[in-house]
Coordinates of C-alpha atoms and ligand atoms in Angstrom, one line a residue:
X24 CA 21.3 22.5 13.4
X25 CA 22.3 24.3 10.1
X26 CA 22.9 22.7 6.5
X27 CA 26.8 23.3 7.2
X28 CA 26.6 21.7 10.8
X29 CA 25.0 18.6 9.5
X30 CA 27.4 18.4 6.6
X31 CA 30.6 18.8 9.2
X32 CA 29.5 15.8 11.4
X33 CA 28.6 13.7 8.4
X34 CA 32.3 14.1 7.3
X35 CA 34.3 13.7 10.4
X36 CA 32.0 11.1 12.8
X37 CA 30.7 8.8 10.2
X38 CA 32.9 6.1 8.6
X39 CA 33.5 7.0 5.2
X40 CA 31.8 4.2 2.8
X41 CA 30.5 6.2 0.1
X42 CA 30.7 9.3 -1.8
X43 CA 27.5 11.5 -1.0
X44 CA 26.5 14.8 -2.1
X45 CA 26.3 17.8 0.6
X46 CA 22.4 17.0 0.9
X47 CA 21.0 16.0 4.1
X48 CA 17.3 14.3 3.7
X49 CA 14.3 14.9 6.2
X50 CA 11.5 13.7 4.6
X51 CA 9.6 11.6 2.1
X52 CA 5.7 11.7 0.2
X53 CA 5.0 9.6 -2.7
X54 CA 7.4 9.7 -5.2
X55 CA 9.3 12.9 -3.6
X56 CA 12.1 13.3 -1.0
X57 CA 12.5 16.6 0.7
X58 CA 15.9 18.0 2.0
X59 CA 16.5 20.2 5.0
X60 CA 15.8 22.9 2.4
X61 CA 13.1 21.8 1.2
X62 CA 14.3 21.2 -2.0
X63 CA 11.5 18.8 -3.7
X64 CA 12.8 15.6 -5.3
X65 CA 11.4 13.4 -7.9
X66 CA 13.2 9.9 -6.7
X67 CA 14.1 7.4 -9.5
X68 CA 16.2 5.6 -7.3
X69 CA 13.3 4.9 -4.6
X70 CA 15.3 4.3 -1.6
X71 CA 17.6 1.6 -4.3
X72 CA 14.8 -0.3 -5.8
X73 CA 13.3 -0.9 -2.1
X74 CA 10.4 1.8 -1.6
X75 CA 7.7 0.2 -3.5
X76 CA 4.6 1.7 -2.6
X77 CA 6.4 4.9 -2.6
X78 CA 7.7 7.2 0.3
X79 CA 6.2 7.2 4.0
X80 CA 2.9 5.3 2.5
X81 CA -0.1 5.1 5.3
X82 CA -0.1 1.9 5.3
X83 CA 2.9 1.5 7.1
X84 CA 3.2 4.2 8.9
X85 CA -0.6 2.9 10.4
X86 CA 0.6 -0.8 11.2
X87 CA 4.1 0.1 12.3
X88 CA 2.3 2.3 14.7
X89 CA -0.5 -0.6 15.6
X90 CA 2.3 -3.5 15.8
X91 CA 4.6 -1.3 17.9
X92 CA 1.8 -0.8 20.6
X93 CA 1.1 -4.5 20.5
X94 CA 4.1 -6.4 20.4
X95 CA 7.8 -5.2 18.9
X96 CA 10.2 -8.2 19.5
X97 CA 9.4 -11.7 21.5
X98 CA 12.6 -13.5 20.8
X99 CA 13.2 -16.0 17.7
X100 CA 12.7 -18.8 19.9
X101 CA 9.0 -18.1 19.7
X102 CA 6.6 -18.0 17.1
X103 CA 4.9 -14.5 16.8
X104 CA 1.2 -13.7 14.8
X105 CA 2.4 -11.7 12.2
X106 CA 5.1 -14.5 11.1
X107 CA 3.1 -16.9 11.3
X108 CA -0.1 -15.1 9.0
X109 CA 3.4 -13.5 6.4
X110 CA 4.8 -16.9 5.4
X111 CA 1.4 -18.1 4.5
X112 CA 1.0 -15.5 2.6
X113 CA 4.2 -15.3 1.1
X114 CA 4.8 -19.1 0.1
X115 CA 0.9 -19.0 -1.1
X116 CA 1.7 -16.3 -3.8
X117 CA 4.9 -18.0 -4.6
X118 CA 6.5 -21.4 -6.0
X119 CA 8.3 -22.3 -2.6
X120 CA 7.0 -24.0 0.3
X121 CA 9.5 -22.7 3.3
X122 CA 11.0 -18.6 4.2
X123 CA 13.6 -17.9 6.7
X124 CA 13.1 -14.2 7.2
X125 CA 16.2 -11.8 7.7
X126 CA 16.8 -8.2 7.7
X127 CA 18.9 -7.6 4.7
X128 CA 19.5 -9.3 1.2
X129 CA 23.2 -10.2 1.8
X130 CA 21.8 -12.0 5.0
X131 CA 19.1 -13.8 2.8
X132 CA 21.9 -14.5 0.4
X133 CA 24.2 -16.1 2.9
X134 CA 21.5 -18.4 3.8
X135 CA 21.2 -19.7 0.4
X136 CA 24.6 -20.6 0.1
X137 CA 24.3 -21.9 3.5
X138 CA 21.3 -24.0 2.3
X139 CA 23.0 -25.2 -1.0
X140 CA 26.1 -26.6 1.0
X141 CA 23.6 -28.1 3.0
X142 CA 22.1 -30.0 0.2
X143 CA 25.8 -30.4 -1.1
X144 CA 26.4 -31.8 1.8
X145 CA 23.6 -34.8 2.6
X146 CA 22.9 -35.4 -1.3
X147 CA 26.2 -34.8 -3.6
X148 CA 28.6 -35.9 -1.0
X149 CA 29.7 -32.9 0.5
X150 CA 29.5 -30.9 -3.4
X151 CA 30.0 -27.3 -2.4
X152 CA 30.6 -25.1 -5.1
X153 CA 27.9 -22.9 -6.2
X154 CA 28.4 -20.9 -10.0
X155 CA 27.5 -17.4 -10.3
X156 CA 27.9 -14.8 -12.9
X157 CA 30.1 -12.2 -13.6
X158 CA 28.9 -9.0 -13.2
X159 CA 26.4 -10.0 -10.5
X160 CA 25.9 -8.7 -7.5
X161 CA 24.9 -11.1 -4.1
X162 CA 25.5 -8.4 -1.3
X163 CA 28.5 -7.0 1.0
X164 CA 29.1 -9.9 3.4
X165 CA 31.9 -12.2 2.8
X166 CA 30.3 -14.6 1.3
X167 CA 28.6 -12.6 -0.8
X168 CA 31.3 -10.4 -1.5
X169 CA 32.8 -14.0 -3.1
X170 CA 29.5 -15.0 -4.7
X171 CA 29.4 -11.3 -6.8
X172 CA 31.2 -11.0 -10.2
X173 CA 32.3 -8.0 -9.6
X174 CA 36.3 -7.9 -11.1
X175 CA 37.6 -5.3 -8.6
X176 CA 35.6 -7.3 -5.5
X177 CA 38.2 -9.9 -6.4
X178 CA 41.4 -8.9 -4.1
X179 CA 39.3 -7.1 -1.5
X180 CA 39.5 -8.4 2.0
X181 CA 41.2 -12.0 1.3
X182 CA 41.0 -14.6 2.0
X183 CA 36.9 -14.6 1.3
X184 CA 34.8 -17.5 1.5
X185 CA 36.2 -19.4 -1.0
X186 CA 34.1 -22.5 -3.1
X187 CA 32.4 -19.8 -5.8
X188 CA 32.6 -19.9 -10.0
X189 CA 31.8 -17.2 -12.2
X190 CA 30.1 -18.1 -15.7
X191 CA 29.3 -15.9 -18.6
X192 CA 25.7 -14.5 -18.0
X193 CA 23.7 -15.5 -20.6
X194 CA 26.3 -18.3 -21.8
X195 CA 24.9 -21.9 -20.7
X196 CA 28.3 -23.3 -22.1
X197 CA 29.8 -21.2 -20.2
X198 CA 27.9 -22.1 -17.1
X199 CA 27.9 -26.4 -18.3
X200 CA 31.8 -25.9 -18.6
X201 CA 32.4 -24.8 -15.2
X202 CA 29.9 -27.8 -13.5
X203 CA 32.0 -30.8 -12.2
X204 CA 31.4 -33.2 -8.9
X205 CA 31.8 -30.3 -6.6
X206 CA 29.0 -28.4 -8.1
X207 CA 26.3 -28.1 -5.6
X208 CA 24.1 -25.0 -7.5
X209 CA 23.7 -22.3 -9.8
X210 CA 23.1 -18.7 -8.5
X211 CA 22.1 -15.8 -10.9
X212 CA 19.7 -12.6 -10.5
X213 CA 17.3 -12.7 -13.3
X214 CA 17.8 -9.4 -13.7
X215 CA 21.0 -7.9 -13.0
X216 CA 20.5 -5.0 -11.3
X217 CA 23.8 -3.5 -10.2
X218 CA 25.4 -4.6 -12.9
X219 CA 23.9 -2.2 -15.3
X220 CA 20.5 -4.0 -15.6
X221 CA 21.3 -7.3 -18.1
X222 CA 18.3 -9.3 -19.0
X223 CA 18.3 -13.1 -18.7
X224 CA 17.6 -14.2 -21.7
X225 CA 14.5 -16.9 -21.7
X226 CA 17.0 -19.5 -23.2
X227 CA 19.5 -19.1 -20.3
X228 CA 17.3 -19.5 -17.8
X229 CA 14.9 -22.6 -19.1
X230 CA 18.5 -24.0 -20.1
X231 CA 20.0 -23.6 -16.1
X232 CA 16.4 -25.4 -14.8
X233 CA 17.2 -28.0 -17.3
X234 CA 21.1 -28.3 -16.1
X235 CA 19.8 -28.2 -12.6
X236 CA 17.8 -31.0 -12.9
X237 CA 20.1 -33.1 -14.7
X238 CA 22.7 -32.6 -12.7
X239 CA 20.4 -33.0 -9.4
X240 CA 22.0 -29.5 -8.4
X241 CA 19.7 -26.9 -6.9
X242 CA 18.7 -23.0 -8.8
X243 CA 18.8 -20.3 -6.7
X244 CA 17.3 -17.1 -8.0
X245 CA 18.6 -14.1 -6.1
X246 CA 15.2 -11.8 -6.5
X247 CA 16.6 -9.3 -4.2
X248 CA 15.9 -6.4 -6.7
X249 CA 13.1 -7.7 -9.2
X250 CA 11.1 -9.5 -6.5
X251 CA 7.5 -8.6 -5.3
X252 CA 6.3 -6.6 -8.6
X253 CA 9.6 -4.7 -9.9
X254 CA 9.6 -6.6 -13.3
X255 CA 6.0 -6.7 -14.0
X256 CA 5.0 -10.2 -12.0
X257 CA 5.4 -10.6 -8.8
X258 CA 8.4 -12.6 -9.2
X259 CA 10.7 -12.6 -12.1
X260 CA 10.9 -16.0 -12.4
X261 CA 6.7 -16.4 -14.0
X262 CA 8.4 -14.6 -16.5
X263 CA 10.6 -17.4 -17.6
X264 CA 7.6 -20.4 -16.6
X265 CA 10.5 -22.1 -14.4
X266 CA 10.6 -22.3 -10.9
X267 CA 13.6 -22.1 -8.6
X268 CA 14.3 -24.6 -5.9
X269 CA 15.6 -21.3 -3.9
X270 CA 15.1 -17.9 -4.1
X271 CA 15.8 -14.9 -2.2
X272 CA 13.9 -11.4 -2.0
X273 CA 14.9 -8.3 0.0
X274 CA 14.5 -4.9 -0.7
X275 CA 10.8 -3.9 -1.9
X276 CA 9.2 -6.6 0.2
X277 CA 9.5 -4.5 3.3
X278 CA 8.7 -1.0 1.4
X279 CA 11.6 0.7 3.2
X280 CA 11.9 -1.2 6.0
X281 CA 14.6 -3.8 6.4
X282 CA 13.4 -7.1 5.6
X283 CA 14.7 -9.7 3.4
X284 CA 13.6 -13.5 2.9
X285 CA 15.3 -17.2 2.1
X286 CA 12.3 -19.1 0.5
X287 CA 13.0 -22.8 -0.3
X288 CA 11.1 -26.1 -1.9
X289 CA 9.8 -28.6 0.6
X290 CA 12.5 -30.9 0.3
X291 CA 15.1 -28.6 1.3
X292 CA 13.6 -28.2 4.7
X293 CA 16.8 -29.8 5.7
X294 CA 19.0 -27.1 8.3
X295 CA 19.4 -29.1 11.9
X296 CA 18.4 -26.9 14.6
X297 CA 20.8 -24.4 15.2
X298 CA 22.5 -24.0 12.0
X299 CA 20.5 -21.1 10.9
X300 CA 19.2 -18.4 13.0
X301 CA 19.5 -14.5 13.9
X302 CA 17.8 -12.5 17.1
X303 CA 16.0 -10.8 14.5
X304 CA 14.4 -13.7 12.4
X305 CA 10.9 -13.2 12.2
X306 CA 10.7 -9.8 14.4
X307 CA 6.9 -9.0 14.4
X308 CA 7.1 -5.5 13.4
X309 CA 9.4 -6.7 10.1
X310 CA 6.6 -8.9 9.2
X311 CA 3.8 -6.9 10.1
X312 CA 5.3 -4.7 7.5
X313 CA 6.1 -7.2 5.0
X314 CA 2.2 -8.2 5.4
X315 CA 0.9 -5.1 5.4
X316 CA 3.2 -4.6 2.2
X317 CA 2.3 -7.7 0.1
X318 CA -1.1 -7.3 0.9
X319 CA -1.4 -4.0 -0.5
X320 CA 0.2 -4.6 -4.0
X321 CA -2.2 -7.5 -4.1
X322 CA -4.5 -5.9 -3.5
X323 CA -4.1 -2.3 -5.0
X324 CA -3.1 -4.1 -8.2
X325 CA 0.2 -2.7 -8.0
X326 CA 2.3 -5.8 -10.0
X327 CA 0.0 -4.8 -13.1
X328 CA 0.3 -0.9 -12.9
X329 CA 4.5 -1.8 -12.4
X330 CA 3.9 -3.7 -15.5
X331 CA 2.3 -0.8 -17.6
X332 CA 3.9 1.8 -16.1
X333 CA 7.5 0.4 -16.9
X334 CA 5.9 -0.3 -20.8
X335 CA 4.8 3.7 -20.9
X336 CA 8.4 4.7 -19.7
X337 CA 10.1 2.4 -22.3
X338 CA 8.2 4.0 -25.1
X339 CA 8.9 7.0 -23.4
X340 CA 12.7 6.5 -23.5
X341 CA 12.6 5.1 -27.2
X342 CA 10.8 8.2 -28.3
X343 CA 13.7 10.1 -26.3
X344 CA 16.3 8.0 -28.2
X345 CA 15.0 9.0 -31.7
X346 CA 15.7 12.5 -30.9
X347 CA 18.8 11.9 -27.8
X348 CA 22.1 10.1 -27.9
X349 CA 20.6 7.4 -25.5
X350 CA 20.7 3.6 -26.6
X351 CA 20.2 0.1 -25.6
X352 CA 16.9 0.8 -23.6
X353 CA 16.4 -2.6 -21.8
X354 CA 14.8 -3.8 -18.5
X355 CA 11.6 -4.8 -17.0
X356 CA 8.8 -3.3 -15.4
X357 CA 9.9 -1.0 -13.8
X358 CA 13.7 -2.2 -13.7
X359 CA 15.0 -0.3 -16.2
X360 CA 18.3 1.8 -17.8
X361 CA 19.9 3.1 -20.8
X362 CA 23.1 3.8 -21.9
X363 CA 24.9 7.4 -22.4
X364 CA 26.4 7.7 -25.9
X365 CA 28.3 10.9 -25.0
X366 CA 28.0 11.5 -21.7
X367 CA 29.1 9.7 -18.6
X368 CA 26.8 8.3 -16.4
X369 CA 27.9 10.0 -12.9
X370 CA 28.1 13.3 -14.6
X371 CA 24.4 12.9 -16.0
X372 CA 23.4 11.8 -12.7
X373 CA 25.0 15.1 -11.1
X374 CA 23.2 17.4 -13.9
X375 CA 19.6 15.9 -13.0
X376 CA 20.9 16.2 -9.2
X377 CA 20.5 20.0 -10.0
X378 CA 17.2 20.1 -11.1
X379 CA 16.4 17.6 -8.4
X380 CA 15.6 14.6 -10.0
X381 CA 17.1 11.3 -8.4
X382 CA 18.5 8.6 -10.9
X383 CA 21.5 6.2 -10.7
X384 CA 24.2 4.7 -12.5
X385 CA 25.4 1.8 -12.1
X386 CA 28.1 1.4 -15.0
X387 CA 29.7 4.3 -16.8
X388 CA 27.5 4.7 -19.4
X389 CA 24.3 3.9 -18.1
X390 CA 21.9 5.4 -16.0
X391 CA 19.4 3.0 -14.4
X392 CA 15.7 4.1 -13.1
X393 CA 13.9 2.0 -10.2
X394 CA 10.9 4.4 -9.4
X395 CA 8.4 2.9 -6.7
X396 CA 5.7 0.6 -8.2
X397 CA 2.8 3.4 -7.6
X398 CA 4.9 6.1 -9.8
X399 CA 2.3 7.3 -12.6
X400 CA 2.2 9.1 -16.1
X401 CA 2.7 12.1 -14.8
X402 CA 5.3 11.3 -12.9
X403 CA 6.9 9.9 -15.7
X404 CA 6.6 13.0 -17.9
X405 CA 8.2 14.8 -15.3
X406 CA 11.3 12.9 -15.8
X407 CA 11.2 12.7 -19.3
X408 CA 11.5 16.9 -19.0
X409 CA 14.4 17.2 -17.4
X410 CA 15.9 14.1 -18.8
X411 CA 15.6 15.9 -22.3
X412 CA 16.9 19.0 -20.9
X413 CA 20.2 17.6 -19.9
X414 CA 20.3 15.2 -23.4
X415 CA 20.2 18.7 -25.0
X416 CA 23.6 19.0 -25.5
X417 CA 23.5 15.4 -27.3
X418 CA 20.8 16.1 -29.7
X419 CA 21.3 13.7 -32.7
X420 CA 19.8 17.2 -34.3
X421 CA 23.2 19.3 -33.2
Ligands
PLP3 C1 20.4 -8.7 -6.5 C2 20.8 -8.3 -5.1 N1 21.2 -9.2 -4.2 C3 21.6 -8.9 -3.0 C4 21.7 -7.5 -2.6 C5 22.1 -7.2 -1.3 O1 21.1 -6.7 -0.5 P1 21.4 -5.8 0.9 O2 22.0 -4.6 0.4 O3 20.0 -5.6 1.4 O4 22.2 -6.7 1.7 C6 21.3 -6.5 -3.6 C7 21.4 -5.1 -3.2 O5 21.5 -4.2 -4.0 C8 20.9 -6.9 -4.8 O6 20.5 -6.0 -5.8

């Protein structure tokens, strides 16, 4: 099939969701996607913050091949070897002592709440609220539609699950105000991501362990996007020497493929049988993958090279702003963005689109870059080159 026949079926048999460009993708290496074209990428998005170890990496092409001839799906009534071998792993590296794997963040998400009514329920006589933030983002389910602080979310597809508070990000007040009898948690991302990439600030976030434990409320740390080495640790939360009683990760810890995980402290080991499930909890090719995965930034040392990498690029982008009408560089690791002082974000993003470079925004000024963890320096020059090519027309020179 030609470009043109590809584009027609895309616009009258798929359900319209999103605007896409006419560009129809066939293949990935490393840091580069390649069209039907083959017109050569550089991807700054990396499949949304999710391919980690970069575009069809061996390693998971090998063990998606080697699990697949073993054993593809038992059933989540039974326990499988890869499962059982991942959430050792994965509650080893972390501060929590149980996962319930999913498939996708929102599912992850909805778990948590789940989990925090739960607690609501047995220890704060049936407390079920849970505060969020505004300008977060939880996922796409109802539930997590009604969790995100997203303004315009707010008279979508009513009623939503109801029971959620937004706070002021950053604001404890804000956040101590809201807390009553009801209150059964506090949800934030430590990092907002799709808001525009906002920083918790070290205060906030000792402050909300501190309210938590006062108020015998639980802290859930949605790590969907800065879990698993984005931000320079493995999990955002060593950054801020607290721990969550929940968190959630999705995205990278599956390099591509969809996997997503509800980790919890000991003593919230507390679901009945039956209350939380899926047919594909636990699927032994998901978490051969997510093994295969964690195991190699482990072991390639790839939470360290996110960590300098991301420190290279924000000097990179400073330098840039010196010379560029670009400001308010912030982020972490490799979680990062910048805002547009003359230029809109979509516009920019549509310029680099040109000379095939992949970047995102996420708010109308900014423009947000979430390479995978192995991108290096030269990588990195790369996009500083055409980055400063489409800045030209916002030199602070002329
Ligand atoms: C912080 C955060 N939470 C949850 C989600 C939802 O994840 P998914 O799209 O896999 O359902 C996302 C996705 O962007 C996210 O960034």
């Amino acid at each position: 099939m030609n470009k043109s026949e590809l584009i027609k079926i895309a616009n009258s048999r798929l359900l319209t969701v999103t605007s896409r460009p006419d560009i129809v993708m066939c293949k990935g290496q490393g840091m580069y996607l390649y069209d039907t074209e083959d017109n050569c990428y550089l991807d700054f998005i990396g499949g949304w913050a999710v391919n980690c170890l970069g575009h069809s990496p061996r390693v998971i092409a090998d063990v998606l091949a080697e699990q697949s001839r073993t054993l593809i799906n038992a059933s989540p009534s039974f326990y499988n070897l890869p499962m059982l071998e991942y959430a050792a792993l994965l509650t080893e590296q972390c501060c929590l002592d149980r996962v319930f794997f999913a498939s996708t963040g929102a599912e992850a998400n909805e778990g948590a709440i789940k989990l925090a009514r739960k607690y609501g329920q047995v220890f704060k006589n049936g407390a079920f609220e849970i505060i969020t933030t505004q300008y977060s983002f939880h996922g796409r389910t109802l539930a997590t539609m009604a969790a995100t602080g997203k303004q315009q979310w707010e008279p979508m597809f009513e009623p939503k699950a109801g029971g959620f508070r937004k706070a002021v990000f950053n604001d404890l007040d804000s956040v101590k105000q809201m807390i009553s009898d009801k209150t059964c948690a506090i949800m934030i991302e430590p990092v907002q991501g799709e808001g525009g990439v906002n920083v918790a600030a070290t205060e906030f976030v000792r402050g909300l362990r501190q309210l938590c434990d006062q108020e015998n409320i639980l802290l859930i740390l949605d790590e969907i996007q800065t879990g698993l080495g984005r931000t320079g640790k493995l999990f955002c939360y060593e950054h801020y020497g607290v721990e969550p009683d929940i968190m959630t990760l999705g995205k990278g810890i599956g390099g591509g493929y969809p996997l997503a995980a509800l980790l919890a402290k000991e003593r919230l080991n507390i679901f009945e049988t039956g209350e939380q499930g899926g047919t594909y909890t636990g699927q032994p090719l998901a978490m051969a993958v997510g093994l295969a995965v964690l195991k190699e930034i482990l072991g390639q040392g790839l939470v360290e090279h996110s960590r300098k990498m991301g420190e290279l690029l924000m000097a990179m982008l400073t330098e840039l702003s010196s010379h560029y009408e670009i400001e308010n560089i912030r982020g972490m690791g490799l979680l990062v963005a910048f805002d547009l002082t003359k230029t809109k974000g979509q516009d920019f993003v549509t310029k680099c689109l040109q000379d095939r470079l992949l970047i995102n925004s996420p708010k109308e000024r900014s423009i947000r870059l979430m390479p995978p963890l192995v991108v290096n320096e030269i990588e990195l020059e790369e996009l500083v080159v055409v980055l400063k090519k489409n800045l030209a027309g916002s030199s602070r020179l002329g």
